[in-house]
mmCIF file with all atom_site columns, C-alpha atoms in Angstrom:
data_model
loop_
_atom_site.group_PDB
_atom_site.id
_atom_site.type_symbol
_atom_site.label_atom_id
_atom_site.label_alt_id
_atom_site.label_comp_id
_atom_site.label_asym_id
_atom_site.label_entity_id
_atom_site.label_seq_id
_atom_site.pdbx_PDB_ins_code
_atom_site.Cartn_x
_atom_site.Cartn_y
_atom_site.Cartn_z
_atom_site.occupancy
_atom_site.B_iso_or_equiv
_atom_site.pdbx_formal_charge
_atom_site.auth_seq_id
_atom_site.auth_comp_id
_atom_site.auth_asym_id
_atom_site.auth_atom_id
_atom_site.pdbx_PDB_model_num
ATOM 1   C CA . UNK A 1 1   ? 103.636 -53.776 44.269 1.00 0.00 ? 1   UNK A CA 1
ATOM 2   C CA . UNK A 1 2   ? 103.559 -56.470 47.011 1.00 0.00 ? 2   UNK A CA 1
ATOM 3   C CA . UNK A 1 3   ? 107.392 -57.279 47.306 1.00 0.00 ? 3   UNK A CA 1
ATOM 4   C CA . UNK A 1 4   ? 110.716 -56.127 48.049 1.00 0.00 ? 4   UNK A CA 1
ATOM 5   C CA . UNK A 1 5   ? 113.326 -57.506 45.525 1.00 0.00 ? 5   UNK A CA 1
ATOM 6   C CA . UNK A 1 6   ? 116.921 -56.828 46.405 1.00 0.00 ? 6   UNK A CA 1
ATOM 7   C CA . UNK A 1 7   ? 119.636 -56.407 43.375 1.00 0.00 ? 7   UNK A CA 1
ATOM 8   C CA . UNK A 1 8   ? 123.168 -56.091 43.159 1.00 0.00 ? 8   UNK A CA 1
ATOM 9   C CA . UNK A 1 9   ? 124.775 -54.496 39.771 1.00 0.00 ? 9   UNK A CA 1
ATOM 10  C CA . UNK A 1 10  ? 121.644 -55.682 37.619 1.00 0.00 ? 10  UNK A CA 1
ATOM 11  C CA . UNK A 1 11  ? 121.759 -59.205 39.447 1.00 0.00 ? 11  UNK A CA 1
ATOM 12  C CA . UNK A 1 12  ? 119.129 -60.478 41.562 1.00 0.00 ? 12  UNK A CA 1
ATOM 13  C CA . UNK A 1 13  ? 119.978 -61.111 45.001 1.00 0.00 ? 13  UNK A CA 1
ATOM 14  C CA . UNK A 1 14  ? 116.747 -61.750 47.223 1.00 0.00 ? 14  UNK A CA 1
ATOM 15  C CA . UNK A 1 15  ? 112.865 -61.622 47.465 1.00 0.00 ? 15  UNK A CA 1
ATOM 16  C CA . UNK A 1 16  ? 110.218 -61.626 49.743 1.00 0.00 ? 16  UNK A CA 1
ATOM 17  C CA . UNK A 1 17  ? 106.732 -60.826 49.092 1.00 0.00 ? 17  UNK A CA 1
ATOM 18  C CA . UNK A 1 18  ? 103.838 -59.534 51.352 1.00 0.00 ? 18  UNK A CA 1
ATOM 19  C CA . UNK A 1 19  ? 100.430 -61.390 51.151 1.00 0.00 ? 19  UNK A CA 1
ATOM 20  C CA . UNK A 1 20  ? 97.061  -60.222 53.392 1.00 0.00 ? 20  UNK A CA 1
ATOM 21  C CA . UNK A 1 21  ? 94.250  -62.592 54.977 1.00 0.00 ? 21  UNK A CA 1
ATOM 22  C CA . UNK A 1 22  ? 91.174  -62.314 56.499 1.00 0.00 ? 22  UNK A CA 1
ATOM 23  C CA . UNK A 1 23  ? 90.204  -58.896 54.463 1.00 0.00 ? 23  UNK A CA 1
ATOM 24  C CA . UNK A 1 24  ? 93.505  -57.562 55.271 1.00 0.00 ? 24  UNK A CA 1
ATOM 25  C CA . UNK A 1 25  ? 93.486  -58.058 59.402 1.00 0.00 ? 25  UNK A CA 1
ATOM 26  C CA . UNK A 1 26  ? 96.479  -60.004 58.730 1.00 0.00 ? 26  UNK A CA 1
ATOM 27  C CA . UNK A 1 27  ? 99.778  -59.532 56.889 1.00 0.00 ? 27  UNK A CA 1
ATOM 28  C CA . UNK A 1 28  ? 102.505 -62.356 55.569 1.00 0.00 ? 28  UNK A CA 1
ATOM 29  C CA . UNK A 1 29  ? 105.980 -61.952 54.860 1.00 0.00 ? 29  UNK A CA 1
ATOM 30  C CA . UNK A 1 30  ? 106.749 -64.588 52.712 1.00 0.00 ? 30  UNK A CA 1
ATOM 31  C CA . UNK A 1 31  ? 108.823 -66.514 50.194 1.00 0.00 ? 31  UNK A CA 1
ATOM 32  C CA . UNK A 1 32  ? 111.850 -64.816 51.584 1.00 0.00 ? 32  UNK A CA 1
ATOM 33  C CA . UNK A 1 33  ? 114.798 -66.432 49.697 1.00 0.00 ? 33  UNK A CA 1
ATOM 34  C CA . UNK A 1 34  ? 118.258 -64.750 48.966 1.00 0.00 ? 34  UNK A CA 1
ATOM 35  C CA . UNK A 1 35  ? 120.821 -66.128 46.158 1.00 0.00 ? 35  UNK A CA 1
ATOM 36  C CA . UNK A 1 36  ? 123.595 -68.225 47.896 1.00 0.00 ? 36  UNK A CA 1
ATOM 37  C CA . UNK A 1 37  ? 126.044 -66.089 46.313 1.00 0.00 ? 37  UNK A CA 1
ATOM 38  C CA . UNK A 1 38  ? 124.521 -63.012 48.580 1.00 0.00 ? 38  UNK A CA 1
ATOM 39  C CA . UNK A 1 39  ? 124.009 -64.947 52.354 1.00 0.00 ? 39  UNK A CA 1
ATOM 40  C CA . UNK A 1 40  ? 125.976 -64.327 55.483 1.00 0.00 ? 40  UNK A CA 1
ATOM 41  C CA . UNK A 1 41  ? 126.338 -60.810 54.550 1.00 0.00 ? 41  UNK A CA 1
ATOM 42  C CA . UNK A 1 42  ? 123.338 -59.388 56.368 1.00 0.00 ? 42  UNK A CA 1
ATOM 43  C CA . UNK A 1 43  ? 120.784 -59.079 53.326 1.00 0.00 ? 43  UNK A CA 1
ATOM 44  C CA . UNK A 1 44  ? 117.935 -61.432 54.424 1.00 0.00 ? 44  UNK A CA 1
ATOM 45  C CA . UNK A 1 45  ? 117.460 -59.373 57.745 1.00 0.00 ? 45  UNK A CA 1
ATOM 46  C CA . UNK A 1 46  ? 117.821 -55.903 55.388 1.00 0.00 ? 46  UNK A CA 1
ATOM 47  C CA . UNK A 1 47  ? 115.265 -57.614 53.146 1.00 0.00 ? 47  UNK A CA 1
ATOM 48  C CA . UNK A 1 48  ? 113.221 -58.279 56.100 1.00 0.00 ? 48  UNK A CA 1
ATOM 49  C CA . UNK A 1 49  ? 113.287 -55.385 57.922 1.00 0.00 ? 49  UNK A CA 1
ATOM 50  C CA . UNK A 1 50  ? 112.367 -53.412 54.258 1.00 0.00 ? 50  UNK A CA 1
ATOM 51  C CA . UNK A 1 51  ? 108.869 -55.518 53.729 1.00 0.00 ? 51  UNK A CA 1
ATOM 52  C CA . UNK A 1 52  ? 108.041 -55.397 57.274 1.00 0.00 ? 52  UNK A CA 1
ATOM 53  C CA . UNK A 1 53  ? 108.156 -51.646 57.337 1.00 0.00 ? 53  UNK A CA 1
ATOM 54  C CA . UNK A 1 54  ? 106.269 -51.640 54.018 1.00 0.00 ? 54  UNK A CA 1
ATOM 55  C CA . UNK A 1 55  ? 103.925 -53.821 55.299 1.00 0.00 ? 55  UNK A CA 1
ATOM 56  C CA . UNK A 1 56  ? 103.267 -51.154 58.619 1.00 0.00 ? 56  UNK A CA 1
ATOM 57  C CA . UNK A 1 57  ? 102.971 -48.614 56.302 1.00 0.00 ? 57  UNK A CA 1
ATOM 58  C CA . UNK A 1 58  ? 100.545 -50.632 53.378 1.00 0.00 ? 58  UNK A CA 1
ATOM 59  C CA . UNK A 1 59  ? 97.965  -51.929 55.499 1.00 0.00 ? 59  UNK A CA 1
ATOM 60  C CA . UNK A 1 60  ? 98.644  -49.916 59.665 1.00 0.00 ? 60  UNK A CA 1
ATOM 61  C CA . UNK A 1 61  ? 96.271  -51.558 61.410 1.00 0.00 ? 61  UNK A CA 1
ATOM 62  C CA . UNK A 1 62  ? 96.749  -55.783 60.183 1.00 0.00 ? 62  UNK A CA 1
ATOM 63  C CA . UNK A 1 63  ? 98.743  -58.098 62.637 1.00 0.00 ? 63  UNK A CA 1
ATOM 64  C CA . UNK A 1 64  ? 102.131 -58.894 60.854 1.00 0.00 ? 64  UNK A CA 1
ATOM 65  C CA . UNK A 1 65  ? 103.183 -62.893 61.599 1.00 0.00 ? 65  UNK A CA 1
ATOM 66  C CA . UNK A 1 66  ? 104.722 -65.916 60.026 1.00 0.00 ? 66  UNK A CA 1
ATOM 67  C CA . UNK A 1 67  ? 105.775 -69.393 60.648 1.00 0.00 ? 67  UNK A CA 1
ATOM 68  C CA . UNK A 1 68  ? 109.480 -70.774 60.219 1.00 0.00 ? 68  UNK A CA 1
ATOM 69  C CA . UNK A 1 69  ? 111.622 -73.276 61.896 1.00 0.00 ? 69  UNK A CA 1
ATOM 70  C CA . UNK A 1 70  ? 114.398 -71.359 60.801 1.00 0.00 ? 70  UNK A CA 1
ATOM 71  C CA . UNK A 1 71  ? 116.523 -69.910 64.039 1.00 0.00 ? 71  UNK A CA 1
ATOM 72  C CA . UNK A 1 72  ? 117.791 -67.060 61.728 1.00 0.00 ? 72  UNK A CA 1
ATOM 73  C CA . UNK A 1 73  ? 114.676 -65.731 60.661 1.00 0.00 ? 73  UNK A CA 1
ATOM 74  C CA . UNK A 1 74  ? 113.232 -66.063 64.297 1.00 0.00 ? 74  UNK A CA 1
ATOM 75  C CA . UNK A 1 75  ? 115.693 -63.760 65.258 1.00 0.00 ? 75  UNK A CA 1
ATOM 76  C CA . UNK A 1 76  ? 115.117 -61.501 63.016 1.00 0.00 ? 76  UNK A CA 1
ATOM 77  C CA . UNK A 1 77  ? 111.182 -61.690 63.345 1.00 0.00 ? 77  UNK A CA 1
ATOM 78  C CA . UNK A 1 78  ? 112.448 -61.295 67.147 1.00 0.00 ? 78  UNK A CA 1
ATOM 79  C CA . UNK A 1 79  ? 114.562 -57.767 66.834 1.00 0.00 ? 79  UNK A CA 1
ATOM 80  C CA . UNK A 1 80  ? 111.813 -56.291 64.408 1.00 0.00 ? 80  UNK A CA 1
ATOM 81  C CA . UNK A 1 81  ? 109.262 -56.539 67.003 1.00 0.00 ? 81  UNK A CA 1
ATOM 82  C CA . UNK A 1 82  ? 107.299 -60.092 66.650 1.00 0.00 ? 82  UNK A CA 1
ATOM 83  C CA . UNK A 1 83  ? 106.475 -61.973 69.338 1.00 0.00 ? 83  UNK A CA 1
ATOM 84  C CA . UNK A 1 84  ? 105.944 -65.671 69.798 1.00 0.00 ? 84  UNK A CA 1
ATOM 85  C CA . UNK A 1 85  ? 102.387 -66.260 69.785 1.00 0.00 ? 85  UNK A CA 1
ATOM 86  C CA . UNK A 1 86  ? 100.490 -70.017 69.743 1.00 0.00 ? 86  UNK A CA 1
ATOM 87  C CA . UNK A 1 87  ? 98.776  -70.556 65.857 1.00 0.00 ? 87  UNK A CA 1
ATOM 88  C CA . UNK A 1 88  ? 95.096  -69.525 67.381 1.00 0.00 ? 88  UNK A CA 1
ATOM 89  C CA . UNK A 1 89  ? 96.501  -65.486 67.319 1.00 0.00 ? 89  UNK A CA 1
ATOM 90  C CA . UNK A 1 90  ? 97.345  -66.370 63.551 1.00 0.00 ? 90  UNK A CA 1
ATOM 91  C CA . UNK A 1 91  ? 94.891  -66.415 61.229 1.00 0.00 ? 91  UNK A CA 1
ATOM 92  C CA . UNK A 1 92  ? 92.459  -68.811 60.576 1.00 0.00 ? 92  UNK A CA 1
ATOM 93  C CA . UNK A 1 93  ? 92.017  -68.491 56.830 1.00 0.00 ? 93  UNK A CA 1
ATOM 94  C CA . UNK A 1 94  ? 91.796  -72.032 55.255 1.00 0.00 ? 94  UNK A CA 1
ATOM 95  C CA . UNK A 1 95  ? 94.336  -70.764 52.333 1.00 0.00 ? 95  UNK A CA 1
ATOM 96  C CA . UNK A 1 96  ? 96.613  -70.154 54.340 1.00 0.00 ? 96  UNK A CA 1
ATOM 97  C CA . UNK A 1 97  ? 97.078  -73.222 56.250 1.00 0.00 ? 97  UNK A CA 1
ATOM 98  C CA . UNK A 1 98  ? 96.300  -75.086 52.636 1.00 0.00 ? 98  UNK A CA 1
ATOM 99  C CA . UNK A 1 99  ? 99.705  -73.766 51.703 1.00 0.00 ? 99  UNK A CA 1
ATOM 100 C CA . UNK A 1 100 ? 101.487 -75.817 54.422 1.00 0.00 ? 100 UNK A CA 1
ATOM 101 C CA . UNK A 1 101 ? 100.499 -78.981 52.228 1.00 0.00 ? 101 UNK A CA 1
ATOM 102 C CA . UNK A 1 102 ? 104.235 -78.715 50.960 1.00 0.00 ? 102 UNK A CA 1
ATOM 103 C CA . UNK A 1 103 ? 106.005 -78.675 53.905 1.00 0.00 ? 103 UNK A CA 1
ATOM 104 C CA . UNK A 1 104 ? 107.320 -81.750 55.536 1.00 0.00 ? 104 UNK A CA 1
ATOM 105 C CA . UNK A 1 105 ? 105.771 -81.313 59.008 1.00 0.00 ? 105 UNK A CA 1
ATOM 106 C CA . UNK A 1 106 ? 102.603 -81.369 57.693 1.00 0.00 ? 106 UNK A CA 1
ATOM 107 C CA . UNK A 1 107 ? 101.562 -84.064 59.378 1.00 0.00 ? 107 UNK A CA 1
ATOM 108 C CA . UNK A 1 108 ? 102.327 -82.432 62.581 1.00 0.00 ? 108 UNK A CA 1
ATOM 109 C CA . UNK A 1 109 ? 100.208 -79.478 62.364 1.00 0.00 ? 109 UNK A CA 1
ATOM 110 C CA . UNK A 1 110 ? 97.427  -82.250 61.054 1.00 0.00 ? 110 UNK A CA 1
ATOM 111 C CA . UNK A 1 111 ? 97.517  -84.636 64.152 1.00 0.00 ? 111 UNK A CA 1
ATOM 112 C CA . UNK A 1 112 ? 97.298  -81.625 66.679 1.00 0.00 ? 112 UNK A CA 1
ATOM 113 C CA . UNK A 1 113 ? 94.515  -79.801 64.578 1.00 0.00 ? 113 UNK A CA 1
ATOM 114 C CA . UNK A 1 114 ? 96.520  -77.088 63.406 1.00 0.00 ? 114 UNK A CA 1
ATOM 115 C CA . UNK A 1 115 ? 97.283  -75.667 67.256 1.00 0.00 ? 115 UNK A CA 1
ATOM 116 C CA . UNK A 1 116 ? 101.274 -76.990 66.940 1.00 0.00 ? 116 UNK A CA 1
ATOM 117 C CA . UNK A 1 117 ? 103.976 -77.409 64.735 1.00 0.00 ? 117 UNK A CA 1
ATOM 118 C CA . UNK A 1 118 ? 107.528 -77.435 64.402 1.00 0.00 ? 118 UNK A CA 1
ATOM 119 C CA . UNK A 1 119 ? 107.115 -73.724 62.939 1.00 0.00 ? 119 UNK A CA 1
ATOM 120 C CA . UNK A 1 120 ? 106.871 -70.947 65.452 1.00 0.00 ? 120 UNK A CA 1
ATOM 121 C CA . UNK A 1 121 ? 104.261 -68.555 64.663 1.00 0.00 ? 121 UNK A CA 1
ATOM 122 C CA . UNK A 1 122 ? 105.434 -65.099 65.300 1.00 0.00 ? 122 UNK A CA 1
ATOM 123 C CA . UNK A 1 123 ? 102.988 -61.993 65.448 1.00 0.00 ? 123 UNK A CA 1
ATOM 124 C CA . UNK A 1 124 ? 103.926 -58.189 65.183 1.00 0.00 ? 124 UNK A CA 1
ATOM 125 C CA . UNK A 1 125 ? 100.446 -56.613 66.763 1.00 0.00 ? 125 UNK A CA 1
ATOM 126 C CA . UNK A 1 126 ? 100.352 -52.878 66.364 1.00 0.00 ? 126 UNK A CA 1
ATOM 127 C CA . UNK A 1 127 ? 97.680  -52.504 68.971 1.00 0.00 ? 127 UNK A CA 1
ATOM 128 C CA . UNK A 1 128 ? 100.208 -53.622 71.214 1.00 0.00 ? 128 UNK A CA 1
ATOM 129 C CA . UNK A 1 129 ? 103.027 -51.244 72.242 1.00 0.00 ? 129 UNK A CA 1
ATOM 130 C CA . UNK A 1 130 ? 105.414 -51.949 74.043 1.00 0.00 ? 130 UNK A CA 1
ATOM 131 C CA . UNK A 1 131 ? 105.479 -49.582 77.440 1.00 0.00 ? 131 UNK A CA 1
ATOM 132 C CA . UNK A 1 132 ? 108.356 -47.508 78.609 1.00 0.00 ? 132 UNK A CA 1
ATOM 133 C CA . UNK A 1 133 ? 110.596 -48.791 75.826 1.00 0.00 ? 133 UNK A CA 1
ATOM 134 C CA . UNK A 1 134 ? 110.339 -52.713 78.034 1.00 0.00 ? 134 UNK A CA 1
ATOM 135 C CA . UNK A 1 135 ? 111.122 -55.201 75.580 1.00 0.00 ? 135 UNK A CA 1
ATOM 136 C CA . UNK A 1 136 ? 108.890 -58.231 75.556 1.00 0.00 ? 136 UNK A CA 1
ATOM 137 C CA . UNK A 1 137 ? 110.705 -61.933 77.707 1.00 0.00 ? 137 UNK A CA 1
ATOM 138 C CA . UNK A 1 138 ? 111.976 -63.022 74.681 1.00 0.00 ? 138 UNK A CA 1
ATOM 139 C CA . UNK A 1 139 ? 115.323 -63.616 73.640 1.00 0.00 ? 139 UNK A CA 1
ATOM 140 C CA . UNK A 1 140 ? 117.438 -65.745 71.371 1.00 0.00 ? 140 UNK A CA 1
ATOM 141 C CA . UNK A 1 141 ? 118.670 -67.800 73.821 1.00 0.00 ? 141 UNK A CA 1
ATOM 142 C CA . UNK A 1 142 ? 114.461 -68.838 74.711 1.00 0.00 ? 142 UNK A CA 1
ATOM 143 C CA . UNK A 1 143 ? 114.244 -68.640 70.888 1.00 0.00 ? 143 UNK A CA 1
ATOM 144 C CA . UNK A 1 144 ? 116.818 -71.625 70.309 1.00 0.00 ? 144 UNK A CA 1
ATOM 145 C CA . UNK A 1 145 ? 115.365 -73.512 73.139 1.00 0.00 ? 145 UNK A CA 1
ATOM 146 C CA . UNK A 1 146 ? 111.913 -73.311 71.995 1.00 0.00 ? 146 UNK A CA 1
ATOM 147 C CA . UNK A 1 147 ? 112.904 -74.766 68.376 1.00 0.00 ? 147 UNK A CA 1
ATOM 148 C CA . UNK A 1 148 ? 114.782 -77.468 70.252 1.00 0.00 ? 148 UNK A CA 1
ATOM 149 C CA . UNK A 1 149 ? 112.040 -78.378 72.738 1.00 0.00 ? 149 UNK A CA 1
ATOM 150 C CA . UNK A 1 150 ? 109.550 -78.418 69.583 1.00 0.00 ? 150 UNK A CA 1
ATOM 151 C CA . UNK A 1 151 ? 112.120 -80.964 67.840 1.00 0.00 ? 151 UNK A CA 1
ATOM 152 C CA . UNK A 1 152 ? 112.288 -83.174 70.859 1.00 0.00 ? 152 UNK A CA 1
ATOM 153 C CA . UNK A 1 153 ? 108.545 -83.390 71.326 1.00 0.00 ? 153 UNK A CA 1
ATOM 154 C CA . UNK A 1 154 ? 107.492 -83.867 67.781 1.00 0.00 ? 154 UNK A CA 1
ATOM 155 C CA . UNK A 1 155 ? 110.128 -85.919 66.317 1.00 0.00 ? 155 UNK A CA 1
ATOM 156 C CA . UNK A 1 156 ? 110.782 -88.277 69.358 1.00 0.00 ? 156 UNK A CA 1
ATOM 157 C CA . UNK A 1 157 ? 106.937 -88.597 69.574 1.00 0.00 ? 157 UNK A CA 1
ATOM 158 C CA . UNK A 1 158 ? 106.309 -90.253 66.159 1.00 0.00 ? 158 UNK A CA 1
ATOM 159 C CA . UNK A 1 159 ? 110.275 -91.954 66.083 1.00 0.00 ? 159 UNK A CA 1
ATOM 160 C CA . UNK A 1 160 ? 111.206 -89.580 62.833 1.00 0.00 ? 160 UNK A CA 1
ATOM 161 C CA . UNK A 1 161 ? 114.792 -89.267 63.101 1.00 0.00 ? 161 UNK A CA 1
#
């Protein structure tokens, strides 16, 4: 079992699913989608917080990341322990960036050779504690801006509106 499904009286209510790369150094969190009936009341960042403690204790030693424009999940990547990282500390499994195909910034991450993108990548790297309880720069605030500062460069760039 490679997924966390959340239900509510026999009725689904969310998903996520964990996927490994490059012989399980790395670890994905992904496809996580909750029924509209269920959002705003918490469950994507319990559903988060569930496969990314599954995913510590599954595979201990991989590097946990993903990739989202999403300010929501950001901050919840943020307050589980990831930290904004550039896409070279992500893996570089082919497969992986194959699935990006889909998404609409596509073209982005294809015109700067896969090094930028709207998305943030986000890395949880268990070989890297954090000392005396000191949390890491980051906070939502620098999370927001980043996102916005991404939007201005990419969109104003190529005159997508």
């Amino acid at each position: 079992a490679n997924a966390v499904i959340a239900i509510h009286k026999d009725e689904f209510a969310g998903f996520c699913y964990i996927e490994t790369w490059n012989n399980k150094e790395f670890v994905v969190n992904s496809g996580l989608i909750v029924h509209p009936k269920f959002r705003q009341q918490g469950l994507a960042k319990k559903i988060k917080k569930k496969i990314f403690e599954y995913s510590k204790e599954k595979y201990p030693t991989a590097k946990i990341f993903g990739i989202t424009t999403g300010l929501a999940v950001l901050k919840i990547n943020y307050e589980l322990g990831y930290q904004p990282v550039t896409f070279s500390e992500l893996t570089n499994d082919e497969d992986f960036w194959n699935g990006c195909k889909t998404c609409n910034n596509f073209d982005v991450l294809l015109r700067t050779n896969k090094k930028m993108c709207l998305c943030t990548g986000m890395l949880y790297n268990p070989n890297q504690t954090q000392k005396n309880g000191i949390k890491h720069p980051y906070n939502s605030k620098v999370l927001s801006r980043l996102k916005k500062i991404k939007q201005a460069l990419f969109l104003k760039k190529n005159n997508i509106s």
